[in-house]
Amino acid sequence: GAGVSQSPSNKVTEKGKDVELRCDPISGHTALYWYRQSLGQGLEFLIYFQGNSAPDKSGLPSDRFSAERTGGSVSTLTIQRTQQEDSAVYLCASSFSGQGSYGYTFGSGTRLTVV
Amino acid sequence: GENVEQHPSTLSVQEGDSAVIKCTYSDSASNYFPWYKQELGKGPQLIIDIRSNVGEKKDQRIAVTLNKTAKHFSLHITETQPEDSAVYFCAARAPSGNTPLVFGKGTRLSVIA
């Protein structure tokens, strides 16, 4: 597609439920990133995929968070046993290369609300 | 690791005036400094970036300056227009390995007509 596509755009879930957020990056982009944006806060790095390399999971806040990227394309971020503090906008971005200096293209995000 | 500080957190200017947003970074090895604009309900969009081998870059009404010695960089918007109202984020990235961008906390710019 022309841009980074994220789904759903909005998700309301009950505390304790699991959720899956999807990201479809720009075709040909080898790097994919997940960030979290809490209300009034900056962008918090979560996880990064680059080609076939092992992902950089250093930003994941707890073991309830996990992500995978299948076939070097679509990525799914999973949050298990959601808590109210997980409420935020989850942003996905892709870039041409993880190395070097290339700007990211962000999707519009998934707004997650845990009630 | 890298830490990026951004100021001010909010900024209001009259239409036609200039706006300046400043960022500092901690890792002297960082060599890439992009700026993103985020409009309501949308993801951040890259508006300009600068690499450490240059001190200034311009693109129409926007410009970015970099002072490597002081480890700070700034975004300048001239002749501001209402459509410039948005949240602006600076970011920095070190060249080692595959480190992701580290973002500042953002500046909410309001251009008053």
PDB file of C-alpha atoms in Angstrom:
ATOM      1  CA  GLY A   1       0.000   0.000   0.000  1.00  0.00           C
ATOM      2  CA  ALA A   2       0.911   3.645  -0.120  1.00  0.00           C
ATOM      3  CA  GLY A   3       1.399   4.005   3.614  1.00  0.00           C
ATOM      4  CA  VAL A   4       1.638   2.126   6.891  1.00  0.00           C
ATOM      5  CA  SER A   5      -1.713   0.601   7.771  1.00  0.00           C
ATOM      6  CA  GLN A   6      -2.763  -0.168  11.337  1.00  0.00           C
ATOM      7  CA  SER A   7      -5.849  -1.957  12.567  1.00  0.00           C
ATOM      8  CA  PRO A   8      -8.055  -1.567  14.394  1.00  0.00           C
ATOM      9  CA  SER A   9      -8.009   2.221  14.652  1.00  0.00           C
ATOM     10  CA  ASN A  10      -9.767   2.022  17.998  1.00  0.00           C
ATOM     11  CA  LYS A  11     -10.041  -0.810  20.497  1.00  0.00           C
ATOM     12  CA  VAL A  12     -11.903  -0.879  23.790  1.00  0.00           C
ATOM     13  CA  THR A  13     -11.261  -3.922  25.925  1.00  0.00           C
ATOM     14  CA  GLU A  14     -11.996  -5.074  29.420  1.00  0.00           C
ATOM     15  CA  LYS A  15      -9.237  -5.330  31.964  1.00  0.00           C
ATOM     16  CA  GLY A  16      -7.677  -8.772  31.895  1.00  0.00           C
ATOM     17  CA  LYS A  17      -8.490  -9.511  28.258  1.00  0.00           C
ATOM     18  CA  ASP A  18      -5.860 -10.086  25.565  1.00  0.00           C
ATOM     19  CA  VAL A  19      -5.632  -7.792  22.523  1.00  0.00           C
ATOM     20  CA  GLU A  20      -3.877  -7.996  19.169  1.00  0.00           C
ATOM     21  CA  LEU A  21      -2.865  -4.936  17.190  1.00  0.00           C
ATOM     22  CA  ARG A  22      -1.890  -5.243  13.551  1.00  0.00           C
ATOM     23  CA  CYS A  23       0.582  -3.298  11.423  1.00  0.00           C
ATOM     24  CA  ASP A  24       1.030  -3.584   7.661  1.00  0.00           C
ATOM     25  CA  PRO A  25       4.213  -1.707   6.703  1.00  0.00           C
ATOM     26  CA  ILE A  26       5.151  -0.102   3.405  1.00  0.00           C
ATOM     27  CA  SER A  27       6.127  -2.720   0.847  1.00  0.00           C
ATOM     28  CA  GLY A  28       9.903  -3.035   0.653  1.00  0.00           C
ATOM     29  CA  HIS A  29      10.581  -1.472   4.026  1.00  0.00           C
ATOM     30  CA  THR A  30      12.824  -3.846   5.932  1.00  0.00           C
ATOM     31  CA  ALA A  31      12.592  -2.210   9.350  1.00  0.00           C
ATOM     32  CA  LEU A  32       9.437  -2.081  11.500  1.00  0.00           C
ATOM     33  CA  TYR A  33       9.003  -0.357  14.856  1.00  0.00           C
ATOM     34  CA  TRP A  34       6.335  -0.231  17.538  1.00  0.00           C
ATOM     35  CA  TYR A  35       6.009   2.805  19.794  1.00  0.00           C
ATOM     36  CA  ARG A  36       3.512   3.689  22.502  1.00  0.00           C
ATOM     37  CA  GLN A  37       2.156   7.196  23.006  1.00  0.00           C
ATOM     38  CA  SER A  38       0.414   7.862  26.288  1.00  0.00           C
ATOM     39  CA  LEU A  39      -1.742  10.960  26.774  1.00  0.00           C
ATOM     40  CA  GLY A  40       0.440  14.046  26.661  1.00  0.00           C
ATOM     41  CA  GLN A  41       3.613  12.006  26.497  1.00  0.00           C
ATOM     42  CA  GLY A  42       6.239  11.409  23.895  1.00  0.00           C
ATOM     43  CA  LEU A  43       6.798   8.269  21.895  1.00  0.00           C
ATOM     44  CA  GLU A  44       8.014   5.322  23.953  1.00  0.00           C
ATOM     45  CA  PHE A  45       9.941   2.678  21.997  1.00  0.00           C
ATOM     46  CA  LEU A  46       8.628  -0.864  22.406  1.00  0.00           C
ATOM     47  CA  ILE A  47      10.160  -3.239  19.854  1.00  0.00           C
ATOM     48  CA  TYR A  48      12.020  -3.204  16.533  1.00  0.00           C
ATOM     49  CA  PHE A  49      12.311  -5.710  13.675  1.00  0.00           C
ATOM     50  CA  GLN A  50      15.011  -5.545  11.016  1.00  0.00           C
ATOM     51  CA  GLY A  51      14.866  -8.112   8.217  1.00  0.00           C
ATOM     52  CA  ASN A  52      15.525 -11.617   9.478  1.00  0.00           C
ATOM     53  CA  SER A  53      17.498 -10.499  12.525  1.00  0.00           C
ATOM     54  CA  ALA A  54      16.311 -11.188  16.053  1.00  0.00           C
ATOM     55  CA  PRO A  55      14.012  -8.340  17.167  1.00  0.00           C
ATOM     56  CA  ASP A  56      15.159  -5.694  19.628  1.00  0.00           C
ATOM     57  CA  LYS A  57      12.706  -6.175  22.504  1.00  0.00           C
ATOM     58  CA  SER A  58      14.475  -3.840  24.919  1.00  0.00           C
ATOM     59  CA  GLY A  59      11.524  -1.428  25.161  1.00  0.00           C
ATOM     60  CA  LEU A  60       8.782  -3.880  26.052  1.00  0.00           C
ATOM     61  CA  PRO A  61       7.471  -2.805  29.486  1.00  0.00           C
ATOM     62  CA  SER A  62       6.569  -6.283  30.757  1.00  0.00           C
ATOM     63  CA  ASP A  63       6.302  -9.911  29.705  1.00  0.00           C
ATOM     64  CA  ARG A  64       2.620  -9.300  28.948  1.00  0.00           C
ATOM     65  CA  PHE A  65       3.757  -7.587  25.753  1.00  0.00           C
ATOM     66  CA  SER A  66       4.996  -9.514  22.735  1.00  0.00           C
ATOM     67  CA  ALA A  67       5.228  -8.979  19.002  1.00  0.00           C
ATOM     68  CA  GLU A  68       5.942 -10.964  15.910  1.00  0.00           C
ATOM     69  CA  ARG A  69       6.554 -10.190  12.290  1.00  0.00           C
ATOM     70  CA  THR A  70       5.591 -12.815   9.787  1.00  0.00           C
ATOM     71  CA  GLY A  71       7.347 -13.158   6.453  1.00  0.00           C
ATOM     72  CA  GLY A  72       9.194  -9.914   6.988  1.00  0.00           C
ATOM     73  CA  SER A  73       5.990  -7.957   6.448  1.00  0.00           C
ATOM     74  CA  VAL A  74       2.918  -7.761   8.683  1.00  0.00           C
ATOM     75  CA  SER A  75       3.493  -7.407  12.411  1.00  0.00           C
ATOM     76  CA  THR A  76       1.201  -8.138  15.345  1.00  0.00           C
ATOM     77  CA  LEU A  77       1.628  -6.630  18.809  1.00  0.00           C
ATOM     78  CA  THR A  78      -0.072  -8.696  21.505  1.00  0.00           C
ATOM     79  CA  ILE A  79      -0.878  -7.494  24.996  1.00  0.00           C
ATOM     80  CA  GLN A  80      -1.976 -10.188  27.391  1.00  0.00           C
ATOM     81  CA  ARG A  81      -4.076  -9.617  30.512  1.00  0.00           C
ATOM     82  CA  THR A  82      -4.507  -5.944  29.733  1.00  0.00           C
ATOM     83  CA  GLN A  83      -4.299  -3.384  32.530  1.00  0.00           C
ATOM     84  CA  GLN A  84      -5.671   0.162  32.646  1.00  0.00           C
ATOM     85  CA  GLU A  85      -2.147   1.583  32.379  1.00  0.00           C
ATOM     86  CA  ASP A  86      -1.882  -0.075  28.958  1.00  0.00           C
ATOM     87  CA  SER A  87      -4.369   2.498  27.617  1.00  0.00           C
ATOM     88  CA  ALA A  88      -2.507   4.507  24.979  1.00  0.00           C
ATOM     89  CA  VAL A  89      -2.079   4.997  21.255  1.00  0.00           C
ATOM     90  CA  TYR A  90       0.116   2.282  19.772  1.00  0.00           C
ATOM     91  CA  LEU A  91       2.021   3.492  16.726  1.00  0.00           C
ATOM     92  CA  CYS A  92       3.747   1.398  14.121  1.00  0.00           C
ATOM     93  CA  ALA A  93       6.398   2.750  11.756  1.00  0.00           C
ATOM     94  CA  SER A  94       8.485   1.323   8.981  1.00  0.00           C
ATOM     95  CA  SER A  95      11.633   2.475   7.231  1.00  0.00           C
ATOM     96  CA  PHE A  96      13.718   1.442   4.271  1.00  0.00           C
ATOM     97  CA  SER A  97      16.591   0.293   6.425  1.00  0.00           C
ATOM     98  CA  GLY A  98      17.234  -0.087  10.119  1.00  0.00           C
ATOM     99  CA  GLN A  99      20.818   0.963   9.668  1.00  0.00           C
ATOM    100  CA  GLY A 100      21.875   4.340   8.425  1.00  0.00           C
ATOM    101  CA  SER A 101      19.744   7.412   8.695  1.00  0.00           C
ATOM    102  CA  TYR A 102      16.317   7.003   7.205  1.00  0.00           C
ATOM    103  CA  GLY A 103      13.149   8.592   8.434  1.00  0.00           C
ATOM    104  CA  TYR A 104      10.241   6.550   9.631  1.00  0.00           C
ATOM    105  CA  THR A 105       6.782   6.445   8.083  1.00  0.00           C
ATOM    106  CA  PHE A 106       4.190   6.098  10.821  1.00  0.00           C
ATOM    107  CA  GLY A 107       0.721   4.638  10.658  1.00  0.00           C
ATOM    108  CA  SER A 108      -2.223   6.453  12.227  1.00  0.00           C
ATOM    109  CA  GLY A 109      -2.060   4.270  15.305  1.00  0.00           C
ATOM    110  CA  THR A 110      -4.427   2.119  17.326  1.00  0.00           C
ATOM    111  CA  ARG A 111      -6.075   3.847  20.276  1.00  0.00           C
ATOM    112  CA  LEU A 112      -6.396   1.228  23.017  1.00  0.00           C
ATOM    113  CA  THR A 113      -8.707   1.852  25.941  1.00  0.00           C
ATOM    114  CA  VAL A 114      -8.771  -0.643  28.800  1.00  0.00           C
ATOM    115  CA  VAL A 115     -11.879  -0.339  30.970  1.00  0.00           C
TER     116      VAL A 115
ATOM    117  CA  GLY B   1      21.429   5.220  26.249  1.00  0.00           C
ATOM    118  CA  GLU B   2      20.286   8.310  24.414  1.00  0.00           C
ATOM    119  CA  ASN B   3      18.079  10.862  26.162  1.00  0.00           C
ATOM    120  CA  VAL B   4      16.334  13.689  24.310  1.00  0.00           C
ATOM    121  CA  GLU B   5      14.926  16.760  26.063  1.00  0.00           C
ATOM    122  CA  GLN B   6      12.526  19.086  24.217  1.00  0.00           C
ATOM    123  CA  HIS B   7      11.385  22.616  25.074  1.00  0.00           C
ATOM    124  CA  PRO B   8       8.948  24.241  25.329  1.00  0.00           C
ATOM    125  CA  SER B   9       6.118  21.775  25.896  1.00  0.00           C
ATOM    126  CA  THR B  10       3.590  24.311  24.587  1.00  0.00           C
ATOM    127  CA  LEU B  11       4.056  27.327  22.345  1.00  0.00           C
ATOM    128  CA  SER B  12       1.572  29.900  21.106  1.00  0.00           C
ATOM    129  CA  VAL B  13       2.442  32.381  18.371  1.00  0.00           C
ATOM    130  CA  GLN B  14       0.555  34.895  16.290  1.00  0.00           C
ATOM    131  CA  GLU B  15       0.045  34.043  12.651  1.00  0.00           C
ATOM    132  CA  GLY B  16       2.988  35.318  10.641  1.00  0.00           C
ATOM    133  CA  ASP B  17       5.423  35.194  13.555  1.00  0.00           C
ATOM    134  CA  SER B  18       8.272  32.688  13.884  1.00  0.00           C
ATOM    135  CA  ALA B  19       8.333  29.651  16.152  1.00  0.00           C
ATOM    136  CA  VAL B  20      11.416  27.955  17.574  1.00  0.00           C
ATOM    137  CA  ILE B  21      11.543  24.576  19.284  1.00  0.00           C
ATOM    138  CA  LYS B  22      14.725  23.350  20.929  1.00  0.00           C
ATOM    139  CA  CYS B  23      16.054  19.893  21.740  1.00  0.00           C
ATOM    140  CA  THR B  24      19.132  18.582  23.487  1.00  0.00           C
ATOM    141  CA  TYR B  25      20.551  15.086  23.302  1.00  0.00           C
ATOM    142  CA  SER B  26      22.943  13.163  25.511  1.00  0.00           C
ATOM    143  CA  ASP B  27      24.787  10.714  23.241  1.00  0.00           C
ATOM    144  CA  SER B  28      27.586  12.460  21.368  1.00  0.00           C
ATOM    145  CA  ALA B  29      27.624   9.542  18.898  1.00  0.00           C
ATOM    146  CA  SER B  30      24.140  10.397  17.611  1.00  0.00           C
ATOM    147  CA  ASN B  31      24.269  11.437  13.976  1.00  0.00           C
ATOM    148  CA  TYR B  32      20.682  11.691  12.748  1.00  0.00           C
ATOM    149  CA  PHE B  33      18.090  14.204  13.944  1.00  0.00           C
ATOM    150  CA  PRO B  34      14.599  14.174  12.414  1.00  0.00           C
ATOM    151  CA  TRP B  35      11.584  16.315  13.242  1.00  0.00           C
ATOM    152  CA  TYR B  36       8.029  15.032  13.095  1.00  0.00           C
ATOM    153  CA  LYS B  37       4.681  16.828  12.983  1.00  0.00           C
ATOM    154  CA  GLN B  38       1.638  15.122  14.450  1.00  0.00           C
ATOM    155  CA  GLU B  39      -1.836  16.398  13.695  1.00  0.00           C
ATOM    156  CA  LEU B  40      -4.848  15.365  15.722  1.00  0.00           C
ATOM    157  CA  GLY B  41      -5.796  11.741  15.157  1.00  0.00           C
ATOM    158  CA  LYS B  42      -2.875  11.037  12.877  1.00  0.00           C
ATOM    159  CA  GLY B  43       0.537   9.461  13.169  1.00  0.00           C
ATOM    160  CA  PRO B  44       3.674  11.641  13.249  1.00  0.00           C
ATOM    161  CA  GLN B  45       4.904  12.747   9.845  1.00  0.00           C
ATOM    162  CA  LEU B  46       8.533  13.471   9.012  1.00  0.00           C
ATOM    163  CA  ILE B  47       8.927  17.131   8.045  1.00  0.00           C
ATOM    164  CA  ILE B  48      12.684  17.656   7.996  1.00  0.00           C
ATOM    165  CA  ASP B  49      15.826  15.922   9.149  1.00  0.00           C
ATOM    166  CA  ILE B  50      19.495  16.727   9.528  1.00  0.00           C
ATOM    167  CA  ARG B  51      22.616  14.634   9.730  1.00  0.00           C
ATOM    168  CA  SER B  52      25.620  15.423  11.857  1.00  0.00           C
ATOM    169  CA  ASN B  53      27.829  16.404   8.948  1.00  0.00           C
ATOM    170  CA  VAL B  54      25.840  19.617   8.344  1.00  0.00           C
ATOM    171  CA  GLY B  55      24.947  22.507  10.591  1.00  0.00           C
ATOM    172  CA  GLU B  56      21.753  23.776   8.991  1.00  0.00           C
ATOM    173  CA  LYS B  57      19.096  22.652   6.562  1.00  0.00           C
ATOM    174  CA  LYS B  58      16.174  24.580   5.117  1.00  0.00           C
ATOM    175  CA  ASP B  59      12.992  23.576   3.355  1.00  0.00           C
ATOM    176  CA  GLN B  60      10.763  26.525   2.489  1.00  0.00           C
ATOM    177  CA  ARG B  61       9.452  27.940   5.792  1.00  0.00           C
ATOM    178  CA  ILE B  62      11.107  25.380   8.026  1.00  0.00           C
ATOM    179  CA  ALA B  63      14.747  25.040   8.995  1.00  0.00           C
ATOM    180  CA  VAL B  64      16.743  22.948  11.412  1.00  0.00           C
ATOM    181  CA  THR B  65      20.058  23.862  13.006  1.00  0.00           C
ATOM    182  CA  LEU B  66      22.485  21.538  14.742  1.00  0.00           C
ATOM    183  CA  ASN B  67      25.216  22.344  17.244  1.00  0.00           C
ATOM    184  CA  LYS B  68      27.199  19.155  17.773  1.00  0.00           C
ATOM    185  CA  THR B  69      29.489  20.676  20.355  1.00  0.00           C
ATOM    186  CA  ALA B  70      26.614  21.720  22.574  1.00  0.00           C
ATOM    187  CA  LYS B  71      24.533  18.667  21.592  1.00  0.00           C
ATOM    188  CA  HIS B  72      21.447  20.611  20.711  1.00  0.00           C
ATOM    189  CA  PHE B  73      19.321  21.153  17.646  1.00  0.00           C
ATOM    190  CA  SER B  74      16.411  23.422  16.877  1.00  0.00           C
ATOM    191  CA  LEU B  75      13.420  23.669  14.562  1.00  0.00           C
ATOM    192  CA  HIS B  76      12.568  27.076  13.145  1.00  0.00           C
ATOM    193  CA  ILE B  77       9.252  27.806  11.453  1.00  0.00           C
ATOM    194  CA  THR B  78       8.912  31.217   9.812  1.00  0.00           C
ATOM    195  CA  GLU B  79       5.754  33.013   8.696  1.00  0.00           C
ATOM    196  CA  THR B  80       3.610  30.635  10.705  1.00  0.00           C
ATOM    197  CA  GLN B  81       0.155  29.728   9.457  1.00  0.00           C
ATOM    198  CA  PRO B  82      -2.839  28.193  11.272  1.00  0.00           C
ATOM    199  CA  GLU B  83      -2.169  24.866   9.553  1.00  0.00           C
ATOM    200  CA  ASP B  84       1.191  24.729  11.328  1.00  0.00           C
ATOM    201  CA  SER B  85      -0.718  24.094  14.569  1.00  0.00           C
ATOM    202  CA  ALA B  86       0.196  20.565  15.677  1.00  0.00           C
ATOM    203  CA  VAL B  87       2.455  18.653  18.042  1.00  0.00           C
ATOM    204  CA  TYR B  88       6.088  18.590  16.968  1.00  0.00           C
ATOM    205  CA  PHE B  89       8.577  15.913  18.055  1.00  0.00           C
ATOM    206  CA  CYS B  90      12.332  15.933  17.763  1.00  0.00           C
ATOM    207  CA  ALA B  91      14.329  12.711  17.763  1.00  0.00           C
ATOM    208  CA  ALA B  92      17.903  11.492  17.764  1.00  0.00           C
ATOM    209  CA  ARG B  93      19.615   8.318  16.771  1.00  0.00           C
ATOM    210  CA  ALA B  94      23.036   6.876  17.410  1.00  0.00           C
ATOM    211  CA  PRO B  95      24.711   5.049  14.525  1.00  0.00           C
ATOM    212  CA  SER B  96      25.750   1.956  16.446  1.00  0.00           C
ATOM    213  CA  GLY B  97      23.914  -1.253  15.640  1.00  0.00           C
ATOM    214  CA  ASN B  98      20.238  -0.874  14.864  1.00  0.00           C
ATOM    215  CA  THR B  99      19.255   1.561  17.579  1.00  0.00           C
ATOM    216  CA  PRO B 100      15.775   3.027  17.154  1.00  0.00           C
ATOM    217  CA  LEU B 101      14.969   6.733  17.254  1.00  0.00           C
ATOM    218  CA  VAL B 102      14.652   8.304  20.698  1.00  0.00           C
ATOM    219  CA  PHE B 103      11.977  11.006  20.781  1.00  0.00           C
ATOM    220  CA  GLY B 104      11.472  14.122  22.823  1.00  0.00           C
ATOM    221  CA  LYS B 105       8.162  14.583  24.648  1.00  0.00           C
ATOM    222  CA  GLY B 106       6.768  16.936  22.042  1.00  0.00           C
ATOM    223  CA  THR B 107       5.796  20.588  21.690  1.00  0.00           C
ATOM    224  CA  ARG B 108       2.193  21.618  21.117  1.00  0.00           C
ATOM    225  CA  LEU B 109       2.298  24.597  18.759  1.00  0.00           C
ATOM    226  CA  SER B 110      -0.748  26.816  18.426  1.00  0.00           C
ATOM    227  CA  VAL B 111      -0.799  29.465  15.707  1.00  0.00           C
ATOM    228  CA  ILE B 112      -3.368  32.113  16.500  1.00  0.00           C
ATOM    229  CA  ALA B 113      -5.013  33.791  13.520  1.00  0.00           C
TER     230      ALA B 113
END
